[in-house]
PDB file of C-alpha atoms in Angstrom:
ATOM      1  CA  UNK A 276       0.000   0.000   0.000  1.00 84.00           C
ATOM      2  CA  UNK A 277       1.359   3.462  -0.571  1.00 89.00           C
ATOM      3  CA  UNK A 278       2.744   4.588   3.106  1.00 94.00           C
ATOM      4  CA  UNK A 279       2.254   8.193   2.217  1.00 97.00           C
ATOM      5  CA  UNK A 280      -0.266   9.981   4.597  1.00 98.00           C
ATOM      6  CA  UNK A 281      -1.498  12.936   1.628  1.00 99.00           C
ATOM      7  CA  UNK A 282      -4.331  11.864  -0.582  1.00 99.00           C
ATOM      8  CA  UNK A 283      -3.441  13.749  -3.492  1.00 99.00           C
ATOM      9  CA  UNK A 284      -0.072  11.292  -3.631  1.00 99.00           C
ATOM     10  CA  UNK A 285      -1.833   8.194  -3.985  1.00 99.00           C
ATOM     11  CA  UNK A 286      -3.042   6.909  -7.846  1.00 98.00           C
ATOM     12  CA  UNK A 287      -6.496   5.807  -8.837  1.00 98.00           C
ATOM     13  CA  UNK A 288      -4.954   2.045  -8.453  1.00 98.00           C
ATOM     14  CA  UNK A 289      -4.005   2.770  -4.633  1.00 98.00           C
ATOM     15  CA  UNK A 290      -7.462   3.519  -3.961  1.00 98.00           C
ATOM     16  CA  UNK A 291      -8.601   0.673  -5.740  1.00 98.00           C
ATOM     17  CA  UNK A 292      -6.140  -1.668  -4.123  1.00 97.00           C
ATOM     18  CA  UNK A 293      -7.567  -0.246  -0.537  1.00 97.00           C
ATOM     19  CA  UNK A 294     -10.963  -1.032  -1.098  1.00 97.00           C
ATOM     20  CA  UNK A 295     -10.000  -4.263  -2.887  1.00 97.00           C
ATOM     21  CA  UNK A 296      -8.261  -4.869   0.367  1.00 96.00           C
ATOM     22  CA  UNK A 297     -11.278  -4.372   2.819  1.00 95.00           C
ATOM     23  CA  UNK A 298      -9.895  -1.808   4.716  1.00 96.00           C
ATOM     24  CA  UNK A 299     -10.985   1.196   3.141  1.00 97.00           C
ATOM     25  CA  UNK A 300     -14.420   1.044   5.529  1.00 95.00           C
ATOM     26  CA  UNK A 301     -11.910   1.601   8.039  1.00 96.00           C
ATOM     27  CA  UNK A 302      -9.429   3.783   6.558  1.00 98.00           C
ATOM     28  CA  UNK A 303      -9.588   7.763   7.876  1.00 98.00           C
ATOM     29  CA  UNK A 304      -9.630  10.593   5.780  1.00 99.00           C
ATOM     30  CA  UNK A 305      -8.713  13.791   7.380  1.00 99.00           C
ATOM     31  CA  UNK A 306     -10.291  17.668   5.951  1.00 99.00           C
ATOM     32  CA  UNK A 307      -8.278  20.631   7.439  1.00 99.00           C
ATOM     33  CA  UNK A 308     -10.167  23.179   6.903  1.00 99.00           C
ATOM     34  CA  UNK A 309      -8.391  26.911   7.688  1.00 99.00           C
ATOM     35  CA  UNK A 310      -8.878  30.766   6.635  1.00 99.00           C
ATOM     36  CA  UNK A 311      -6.741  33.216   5.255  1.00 99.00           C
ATOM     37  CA  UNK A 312      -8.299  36.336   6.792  1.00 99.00           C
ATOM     38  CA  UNK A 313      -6.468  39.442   8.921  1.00 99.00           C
ATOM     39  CA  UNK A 314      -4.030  38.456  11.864  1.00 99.00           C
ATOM     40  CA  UNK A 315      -3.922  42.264  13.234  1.00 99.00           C
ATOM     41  CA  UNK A 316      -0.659  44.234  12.371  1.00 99.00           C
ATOM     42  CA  UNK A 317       2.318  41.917  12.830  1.00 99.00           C
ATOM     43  CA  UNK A 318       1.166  38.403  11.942  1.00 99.00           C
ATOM     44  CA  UNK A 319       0.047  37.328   7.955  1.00 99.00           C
ATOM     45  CA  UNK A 320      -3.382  36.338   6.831  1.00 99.00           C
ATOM     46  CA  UNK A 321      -1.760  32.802   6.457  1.00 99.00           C
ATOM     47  CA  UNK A 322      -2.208  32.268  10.178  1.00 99.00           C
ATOM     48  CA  UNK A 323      -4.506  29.699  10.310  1.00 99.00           C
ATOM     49  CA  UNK A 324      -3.675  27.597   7.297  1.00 99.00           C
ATOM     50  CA  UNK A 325      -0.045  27.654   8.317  1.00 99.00           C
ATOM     51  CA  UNK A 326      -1.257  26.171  11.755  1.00 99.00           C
ATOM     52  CA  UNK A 327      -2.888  23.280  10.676  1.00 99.00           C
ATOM     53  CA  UNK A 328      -0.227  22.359   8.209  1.00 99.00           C
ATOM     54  CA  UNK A 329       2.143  22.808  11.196  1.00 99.00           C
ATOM     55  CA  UNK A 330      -0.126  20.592  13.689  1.00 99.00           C
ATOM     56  CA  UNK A 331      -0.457  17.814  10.751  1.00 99.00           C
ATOM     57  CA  UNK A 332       3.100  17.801  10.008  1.00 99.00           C
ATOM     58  CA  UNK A 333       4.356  17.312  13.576  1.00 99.00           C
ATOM     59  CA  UNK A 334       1.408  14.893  13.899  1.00 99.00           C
ATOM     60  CA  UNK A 335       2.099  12.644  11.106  1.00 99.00           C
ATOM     61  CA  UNK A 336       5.231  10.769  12.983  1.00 98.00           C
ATOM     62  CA  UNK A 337       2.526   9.985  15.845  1.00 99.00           C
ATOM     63  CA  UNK A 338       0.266   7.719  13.772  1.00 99.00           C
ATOM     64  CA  UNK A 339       0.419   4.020  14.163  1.00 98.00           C
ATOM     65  CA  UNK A 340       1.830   2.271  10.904  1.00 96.00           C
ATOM     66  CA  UNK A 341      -1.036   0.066  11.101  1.00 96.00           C
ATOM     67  CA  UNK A 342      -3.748   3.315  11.043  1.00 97.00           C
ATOM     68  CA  UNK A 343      -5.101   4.114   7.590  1.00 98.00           C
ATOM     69  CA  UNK A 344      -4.916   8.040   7.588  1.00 99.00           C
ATOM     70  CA  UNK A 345      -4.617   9.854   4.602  1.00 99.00           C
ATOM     71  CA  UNK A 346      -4.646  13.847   5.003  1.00 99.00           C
ATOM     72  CA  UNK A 347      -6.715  15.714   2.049  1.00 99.00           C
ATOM     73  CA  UNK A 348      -5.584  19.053   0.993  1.00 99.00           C
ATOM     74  CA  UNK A 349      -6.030  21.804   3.242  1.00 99.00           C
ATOM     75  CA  UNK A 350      -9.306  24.009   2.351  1.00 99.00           C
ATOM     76  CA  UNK A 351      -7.190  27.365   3.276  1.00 99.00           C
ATOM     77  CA  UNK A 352     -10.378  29.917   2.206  1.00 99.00           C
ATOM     78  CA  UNK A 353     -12.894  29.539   4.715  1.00 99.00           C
ATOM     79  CA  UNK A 354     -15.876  31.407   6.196  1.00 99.00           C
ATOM     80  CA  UNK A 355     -14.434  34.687   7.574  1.00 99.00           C
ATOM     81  CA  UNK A 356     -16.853  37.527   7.419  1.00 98.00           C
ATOM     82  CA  UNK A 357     -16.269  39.078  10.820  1.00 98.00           C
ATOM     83  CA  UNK A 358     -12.603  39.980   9.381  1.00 99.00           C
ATOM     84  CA  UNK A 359     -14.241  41.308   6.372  1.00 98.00           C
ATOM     85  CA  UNK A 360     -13.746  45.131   7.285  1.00 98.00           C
ATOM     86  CA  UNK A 361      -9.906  44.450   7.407  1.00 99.00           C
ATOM     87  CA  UNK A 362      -8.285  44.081   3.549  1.00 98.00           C
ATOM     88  CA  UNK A 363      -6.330  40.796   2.828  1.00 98.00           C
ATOM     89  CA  UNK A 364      -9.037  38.556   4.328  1.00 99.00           C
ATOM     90  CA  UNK A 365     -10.942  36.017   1.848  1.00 99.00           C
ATOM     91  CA  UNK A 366     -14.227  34.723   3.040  1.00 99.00           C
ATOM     92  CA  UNK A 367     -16.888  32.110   1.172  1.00 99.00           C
ATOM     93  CA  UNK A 368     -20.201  32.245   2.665  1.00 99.00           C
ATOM     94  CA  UNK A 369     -21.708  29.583   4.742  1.00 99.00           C
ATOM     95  CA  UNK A 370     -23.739  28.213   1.794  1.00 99.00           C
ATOM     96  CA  UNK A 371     -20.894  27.988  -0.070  1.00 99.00           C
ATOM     97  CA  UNK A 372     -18.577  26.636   2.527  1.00 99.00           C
ATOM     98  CA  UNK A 373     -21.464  23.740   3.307  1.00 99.00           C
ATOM     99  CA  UNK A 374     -21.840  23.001  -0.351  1.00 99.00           C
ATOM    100  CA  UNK A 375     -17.853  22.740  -0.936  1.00 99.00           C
ATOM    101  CA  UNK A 376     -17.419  20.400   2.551  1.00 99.00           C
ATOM    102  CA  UNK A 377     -20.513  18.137   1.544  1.00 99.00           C
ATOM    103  CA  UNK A 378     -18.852  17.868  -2.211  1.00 99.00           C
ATOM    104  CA  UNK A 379     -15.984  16.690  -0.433  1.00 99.00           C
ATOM    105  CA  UNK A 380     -17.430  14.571   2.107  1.00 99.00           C
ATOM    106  CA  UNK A 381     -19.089  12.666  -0.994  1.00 99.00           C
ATOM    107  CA  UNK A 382     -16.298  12.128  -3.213  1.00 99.00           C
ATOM    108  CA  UNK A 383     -14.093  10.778   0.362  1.00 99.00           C
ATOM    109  CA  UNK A 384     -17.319   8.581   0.267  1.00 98.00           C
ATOM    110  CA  UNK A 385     -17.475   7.689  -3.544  1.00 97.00           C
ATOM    111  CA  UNK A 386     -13.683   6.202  -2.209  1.00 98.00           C
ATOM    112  CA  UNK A 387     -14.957   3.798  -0.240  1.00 97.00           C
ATOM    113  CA  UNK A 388     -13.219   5.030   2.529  1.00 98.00           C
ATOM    114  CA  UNK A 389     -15.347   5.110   5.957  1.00 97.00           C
ATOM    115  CA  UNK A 390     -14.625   7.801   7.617  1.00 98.00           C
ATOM    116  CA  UNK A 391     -14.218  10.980   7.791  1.00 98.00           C
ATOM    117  CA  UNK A 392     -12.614  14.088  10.845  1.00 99.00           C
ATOM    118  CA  UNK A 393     -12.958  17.334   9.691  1.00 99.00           C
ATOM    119  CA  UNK A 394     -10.034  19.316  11.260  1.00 99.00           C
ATOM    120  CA  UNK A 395     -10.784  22.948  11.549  1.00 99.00           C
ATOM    121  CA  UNK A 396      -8.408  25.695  12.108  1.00 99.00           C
ATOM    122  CA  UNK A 397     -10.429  28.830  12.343  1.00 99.00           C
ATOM    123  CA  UNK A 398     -13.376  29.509  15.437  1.00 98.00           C
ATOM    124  CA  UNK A 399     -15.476  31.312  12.873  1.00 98.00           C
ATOM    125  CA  UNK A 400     -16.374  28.559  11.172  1.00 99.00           C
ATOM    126  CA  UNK A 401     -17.026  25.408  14.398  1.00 98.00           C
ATOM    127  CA  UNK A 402     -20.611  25.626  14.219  1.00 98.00           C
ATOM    128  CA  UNK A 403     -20.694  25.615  10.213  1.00 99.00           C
ATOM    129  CA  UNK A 404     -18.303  22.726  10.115  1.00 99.00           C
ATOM    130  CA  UNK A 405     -20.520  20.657  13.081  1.00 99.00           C
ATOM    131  CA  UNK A 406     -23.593  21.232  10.742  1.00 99.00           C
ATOM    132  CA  UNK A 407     -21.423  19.979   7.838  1.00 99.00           C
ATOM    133  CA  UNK A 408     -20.602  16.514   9.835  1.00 99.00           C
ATOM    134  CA  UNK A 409     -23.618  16.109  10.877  1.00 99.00           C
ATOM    135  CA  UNK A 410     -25.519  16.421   6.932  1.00 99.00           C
ATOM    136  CA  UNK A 411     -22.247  14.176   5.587  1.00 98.00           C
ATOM    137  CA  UNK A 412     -23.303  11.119   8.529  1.00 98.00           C
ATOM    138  CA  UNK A 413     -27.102  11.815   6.935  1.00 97.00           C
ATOM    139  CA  UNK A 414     -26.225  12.003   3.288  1.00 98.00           C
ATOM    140  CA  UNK A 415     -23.230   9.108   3.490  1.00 97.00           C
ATOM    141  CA  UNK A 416     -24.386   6.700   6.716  1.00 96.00           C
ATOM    142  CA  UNK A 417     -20.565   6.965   7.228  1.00 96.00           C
ATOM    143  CA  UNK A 418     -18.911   7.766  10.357  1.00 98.00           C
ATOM    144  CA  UNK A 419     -17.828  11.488  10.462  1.00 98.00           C
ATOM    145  CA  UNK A 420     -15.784  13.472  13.354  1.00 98.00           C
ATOM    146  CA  UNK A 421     -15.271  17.297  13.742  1.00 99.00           C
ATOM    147  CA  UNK A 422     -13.195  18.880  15.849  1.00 99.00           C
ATOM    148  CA  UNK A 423     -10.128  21.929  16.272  1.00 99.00           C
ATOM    149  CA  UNK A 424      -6.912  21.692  16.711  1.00 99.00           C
ATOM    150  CA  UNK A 425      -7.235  24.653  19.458  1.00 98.00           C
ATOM    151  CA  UNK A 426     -10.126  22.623  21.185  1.00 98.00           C
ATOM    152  CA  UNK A 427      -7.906  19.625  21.937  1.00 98.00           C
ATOM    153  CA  UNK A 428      -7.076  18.957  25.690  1.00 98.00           C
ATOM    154  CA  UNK A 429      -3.196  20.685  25.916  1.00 98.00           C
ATOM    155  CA  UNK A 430      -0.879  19.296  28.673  1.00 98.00           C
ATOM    156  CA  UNK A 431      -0.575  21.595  32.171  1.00 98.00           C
ATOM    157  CA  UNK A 432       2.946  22.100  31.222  1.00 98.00           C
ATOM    158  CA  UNK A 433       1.946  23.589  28.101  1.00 99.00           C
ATOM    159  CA  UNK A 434      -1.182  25.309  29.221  1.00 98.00           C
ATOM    160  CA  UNK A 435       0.932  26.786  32.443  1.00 99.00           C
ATOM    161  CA  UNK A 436       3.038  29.084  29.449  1.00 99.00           C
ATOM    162  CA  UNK A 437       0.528  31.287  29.065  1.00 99.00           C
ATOM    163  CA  UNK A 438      -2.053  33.581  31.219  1.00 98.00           C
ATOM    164  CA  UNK A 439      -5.679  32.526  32.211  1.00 97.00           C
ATOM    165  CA  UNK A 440      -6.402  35.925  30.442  1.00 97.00           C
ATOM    166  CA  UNK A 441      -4.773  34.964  27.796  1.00 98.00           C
ATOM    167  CA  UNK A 442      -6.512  31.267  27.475  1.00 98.00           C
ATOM    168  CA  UNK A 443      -9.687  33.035  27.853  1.00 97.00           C
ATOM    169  CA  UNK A 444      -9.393  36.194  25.818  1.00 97.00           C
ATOM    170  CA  UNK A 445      -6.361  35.523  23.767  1.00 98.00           C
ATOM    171  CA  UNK A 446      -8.142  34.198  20.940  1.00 97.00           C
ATOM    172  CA  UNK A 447      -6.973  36.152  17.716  1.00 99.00           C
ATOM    173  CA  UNK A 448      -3.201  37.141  17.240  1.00 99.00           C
ATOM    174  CA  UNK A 449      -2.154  36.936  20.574  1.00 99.00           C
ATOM    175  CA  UNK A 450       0.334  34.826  22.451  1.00 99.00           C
ATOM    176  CA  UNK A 451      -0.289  31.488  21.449  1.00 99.00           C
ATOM    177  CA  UNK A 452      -1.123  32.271  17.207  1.00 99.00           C
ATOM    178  CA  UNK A 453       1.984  34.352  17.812  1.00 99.00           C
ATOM    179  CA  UNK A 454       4.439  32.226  18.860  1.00 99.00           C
ATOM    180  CA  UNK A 455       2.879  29.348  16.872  1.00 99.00           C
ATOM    181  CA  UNK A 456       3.975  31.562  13.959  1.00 99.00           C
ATOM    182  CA  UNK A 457       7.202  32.071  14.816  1.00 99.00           C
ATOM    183  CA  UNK A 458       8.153  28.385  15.630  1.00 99.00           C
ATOM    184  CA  UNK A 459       6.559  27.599  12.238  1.00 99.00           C
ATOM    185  CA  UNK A 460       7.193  31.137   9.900  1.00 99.00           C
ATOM    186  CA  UNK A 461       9.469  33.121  11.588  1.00 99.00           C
ATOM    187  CA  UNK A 462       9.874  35.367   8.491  1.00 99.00           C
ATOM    188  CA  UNK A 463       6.690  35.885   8.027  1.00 99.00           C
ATOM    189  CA  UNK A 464       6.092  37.485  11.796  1.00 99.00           C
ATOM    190  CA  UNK A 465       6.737  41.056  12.246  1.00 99.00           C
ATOM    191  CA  UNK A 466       7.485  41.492  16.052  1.00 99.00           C
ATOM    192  CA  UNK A 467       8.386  45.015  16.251  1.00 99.00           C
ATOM    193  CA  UNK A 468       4.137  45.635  15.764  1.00 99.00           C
ATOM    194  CA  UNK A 469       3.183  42.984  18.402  1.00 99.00           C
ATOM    195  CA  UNK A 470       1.696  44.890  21.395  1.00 98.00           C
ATOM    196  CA  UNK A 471      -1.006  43.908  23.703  1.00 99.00           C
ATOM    197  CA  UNK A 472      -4.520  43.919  21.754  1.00 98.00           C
ATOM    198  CA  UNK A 473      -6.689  44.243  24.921  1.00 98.00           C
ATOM    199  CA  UNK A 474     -10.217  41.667  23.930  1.00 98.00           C
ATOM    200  CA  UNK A 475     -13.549  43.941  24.495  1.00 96.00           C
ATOM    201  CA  UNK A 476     -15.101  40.631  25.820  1.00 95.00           C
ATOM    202  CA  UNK A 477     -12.832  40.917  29.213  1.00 95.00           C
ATOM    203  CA  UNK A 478     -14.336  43.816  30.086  1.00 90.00           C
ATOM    204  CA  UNK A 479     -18.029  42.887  29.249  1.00 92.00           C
ATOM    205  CA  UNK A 480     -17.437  39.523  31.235  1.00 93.00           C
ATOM    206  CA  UNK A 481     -16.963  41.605  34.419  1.00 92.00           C
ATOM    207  CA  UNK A 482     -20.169  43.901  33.777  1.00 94.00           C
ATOM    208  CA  UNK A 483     -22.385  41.107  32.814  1.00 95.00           C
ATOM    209  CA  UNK A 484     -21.227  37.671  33.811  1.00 92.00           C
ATOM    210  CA  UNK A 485     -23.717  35.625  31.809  1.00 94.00           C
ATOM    211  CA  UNK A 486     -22.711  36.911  29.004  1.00 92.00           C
ATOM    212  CA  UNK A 487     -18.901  36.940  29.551  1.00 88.00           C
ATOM    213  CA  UNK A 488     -19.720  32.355  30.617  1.00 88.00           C
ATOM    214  CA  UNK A 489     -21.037  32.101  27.367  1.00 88.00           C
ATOM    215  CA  UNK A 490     -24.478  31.194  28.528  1.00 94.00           C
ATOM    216  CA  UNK A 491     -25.845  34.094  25.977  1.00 95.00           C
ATOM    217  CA  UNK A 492     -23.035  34.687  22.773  1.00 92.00           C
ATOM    218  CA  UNK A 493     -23.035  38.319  21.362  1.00 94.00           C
ATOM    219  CA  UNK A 494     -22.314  37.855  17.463  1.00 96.00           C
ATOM    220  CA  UNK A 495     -19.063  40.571  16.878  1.00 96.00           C
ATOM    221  CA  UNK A 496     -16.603  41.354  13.839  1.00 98.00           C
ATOM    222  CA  UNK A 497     -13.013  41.556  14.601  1.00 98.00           C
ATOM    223  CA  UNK A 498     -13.077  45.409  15.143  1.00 98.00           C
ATOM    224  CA  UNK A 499     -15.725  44.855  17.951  1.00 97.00           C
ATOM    225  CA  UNK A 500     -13.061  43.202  19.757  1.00 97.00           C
ATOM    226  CA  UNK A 501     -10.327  45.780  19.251  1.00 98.00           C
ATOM    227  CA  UNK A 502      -9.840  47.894  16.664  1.00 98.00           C
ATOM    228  CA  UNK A 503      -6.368  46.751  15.458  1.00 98.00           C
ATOM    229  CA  UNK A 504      -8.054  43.479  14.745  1.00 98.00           C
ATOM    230  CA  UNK A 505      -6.305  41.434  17.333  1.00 99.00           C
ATOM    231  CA  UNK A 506      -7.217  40.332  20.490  1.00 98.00           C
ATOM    232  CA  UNK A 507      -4.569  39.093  22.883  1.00 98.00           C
ATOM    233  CA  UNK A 508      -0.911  40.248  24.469  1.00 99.00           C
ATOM    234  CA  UNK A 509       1.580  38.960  21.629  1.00 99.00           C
ATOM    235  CA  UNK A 510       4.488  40.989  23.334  1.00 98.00           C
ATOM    236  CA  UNK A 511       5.792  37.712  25.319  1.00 98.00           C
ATOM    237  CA  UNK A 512       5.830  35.154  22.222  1.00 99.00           C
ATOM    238  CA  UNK A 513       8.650  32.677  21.415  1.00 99.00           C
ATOM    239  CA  UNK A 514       9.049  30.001  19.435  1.00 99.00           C
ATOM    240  CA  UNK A 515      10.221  27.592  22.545  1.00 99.00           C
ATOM    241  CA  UNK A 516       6.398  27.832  23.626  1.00 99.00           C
ATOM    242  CA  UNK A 517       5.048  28.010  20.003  1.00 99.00           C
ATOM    243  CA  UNK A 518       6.266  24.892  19.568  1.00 99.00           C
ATOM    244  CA  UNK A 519       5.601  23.079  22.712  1.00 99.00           C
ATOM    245  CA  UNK A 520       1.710  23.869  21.455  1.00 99.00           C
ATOM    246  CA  UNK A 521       2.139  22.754  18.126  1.00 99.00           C
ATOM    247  CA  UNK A 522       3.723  19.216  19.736  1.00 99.00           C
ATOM    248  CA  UNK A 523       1.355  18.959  22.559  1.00 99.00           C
ATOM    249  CA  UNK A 524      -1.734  19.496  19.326  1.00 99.00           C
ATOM    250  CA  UNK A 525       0.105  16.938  17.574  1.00 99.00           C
ATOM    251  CA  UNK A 526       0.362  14.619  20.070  1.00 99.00           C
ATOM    252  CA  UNK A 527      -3.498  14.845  20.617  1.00 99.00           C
ATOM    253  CA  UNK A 528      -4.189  14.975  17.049  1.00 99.00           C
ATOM    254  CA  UNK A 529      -2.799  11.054  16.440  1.00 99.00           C
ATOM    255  CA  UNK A 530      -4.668   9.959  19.751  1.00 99.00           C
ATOM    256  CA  UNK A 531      -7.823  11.259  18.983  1.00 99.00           C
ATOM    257  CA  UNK A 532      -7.540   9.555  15.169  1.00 99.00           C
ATOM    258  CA  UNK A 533      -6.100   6.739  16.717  1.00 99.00           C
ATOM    259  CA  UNK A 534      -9.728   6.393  18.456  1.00 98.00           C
ATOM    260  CA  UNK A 535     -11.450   6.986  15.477  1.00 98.00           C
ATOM    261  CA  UNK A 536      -9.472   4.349  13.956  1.00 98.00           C
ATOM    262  CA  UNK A 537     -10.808   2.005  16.758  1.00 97.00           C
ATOM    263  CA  UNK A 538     -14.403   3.023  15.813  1.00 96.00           C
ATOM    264  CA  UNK A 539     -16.240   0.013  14.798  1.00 90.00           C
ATOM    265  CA  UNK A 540     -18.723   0.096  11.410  1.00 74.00           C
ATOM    266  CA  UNK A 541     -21.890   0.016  13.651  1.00 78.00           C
ATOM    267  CA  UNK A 542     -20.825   3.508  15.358  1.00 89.00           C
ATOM    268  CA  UNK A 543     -23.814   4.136  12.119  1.00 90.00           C
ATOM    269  CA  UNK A 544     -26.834   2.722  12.017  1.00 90.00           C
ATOM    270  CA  UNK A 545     -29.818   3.235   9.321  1.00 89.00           C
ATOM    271  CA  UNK A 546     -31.214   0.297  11.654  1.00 87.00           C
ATOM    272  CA  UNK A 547     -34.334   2.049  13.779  1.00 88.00           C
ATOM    273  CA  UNK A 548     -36.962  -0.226  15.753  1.00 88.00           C
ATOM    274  CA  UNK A 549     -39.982   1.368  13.516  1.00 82.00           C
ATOM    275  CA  UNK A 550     -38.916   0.876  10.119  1.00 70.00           C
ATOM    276  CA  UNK A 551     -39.597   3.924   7.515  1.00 62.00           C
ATOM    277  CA  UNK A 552     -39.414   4.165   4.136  1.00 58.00           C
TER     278      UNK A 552
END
């Protein structure tokens, strides 16, 4: 079988071997599915594409030789319209996004192969991507996974790097995109604009606590936040804890597949005790 871990190296006869094989019911293919949208004034719009490749990458020497994984090609446009006021952002719209995932989701099932994560990259788009796996299990009766690199558990060594605050409130250019970027694109970071990009939502969680637990969400565009587009103190990144993220993700990246991969076929069922039509 071909031991790479990228779809788009294996031939039309791999995939026919795999399913001539009987694995491909088993086999996992992976969707990372980014943005390239605004990173406030010192980081590139390549943020969150170049942080999934990262996370894969370092992942890839964690996966059991016996585990079929095969990694499609990142989707690096995704649905960023609360970045839209800030040029250099691309966004799709959520009907477009949803019809380009499902597209997907059918030709990974056209392959035989029988199952499916979708790896996401970029917050905007969690609850479009969870609608997305659920309409691919309906439309496929395969199994299908979503989840984010950012939501995996991290290690208290590598959690204990960085602030509550900025865990919390932290979320868009700040420490831990920051020094994510430069362990993975130095070049491309431009420290001498990193400054602390104080997050509207810290103050609003002390004046009205329900809303700052996330038991009511208030929808908000990046400038909402702060107007630089940022939210988050990048003044203290490095690449020592950049990478200690990107390891710990990785390292919870090949567990969590390595469950999937563990997932037997009747985790579906079109089996219901009243039969329909």
């Amino acid at each position: 079988m071909n031991p790479s871990r990228r779809w788009a190296d294996w031939t039309a006869r791999d995939f026919a071997d795999l399913q001539a094989s009987g694995r491909a019911a088993q086999a996992i293919a992976v969707l990372p599915i980014a943005a390239i949208e605004q990173h406030g004034p010192h980081l590139p719009v390549s943020v969150d594409t170049t942080l999934v490749d990262g996370v894969i990458d370092a992942c890839l020497p964690h996966l059991k030789p016996d585990a079929t994984v095969l990694f499609l090609p990142t989707q690096a446009v995704g649905k960023s319209n609360e970045h839209a006021r800030y040029a250099g952002t691309l966004t799709l719209s959520a009907d477009t996004l949803h019809a380009i995932w499902m597209e997907l989701g059918a030709c990974v099932a056209r392959a035989g192969i029988g199952k499916l994560v979708l790896l996401n990259s970029h917050g905007g788009q969690v609850a479009l991507m969870e609608t997305v796996a659920r309409d691919l299990r309906v439309a496929h009766s395969f199994v299908v996974v979503s989840t984010n690199w950012f939501t995996l558990p991290m290690a208290p060594a590598v959690r204990a790097l960085f602030t509550d605050e900025e865990h919390r409130f932290g979320i868009h250019a700040g420490d831990v995109e920051t020094s994510m970027m430069l362990a993975l694109a130095p070049h491309t970071v431009h420290m001498d604009a990193a400054r602390e990009f104080p997050n509207a939502m810290a103050e609003r969680a002390r004046d009205y606590p329900l809303l700052g637990s996330g038991a009511g969400k208030v929808a908000w565009q990046a400038q909402d936040l702060n107007t630089w587009g940022a939210a988050g103190d990048a003044t203290g990144a490095s690449a020592a804890k950049g990478q200690a993220v990107i390891d710990d993700a990785a390292r919870q990246l090949a567990a969590l597949l390595h469950e999937v991969d563990r997932l037997p076929p009747h985790t579906v069922t079109e089996q219901t005790v009243w039969r329909s039509a």
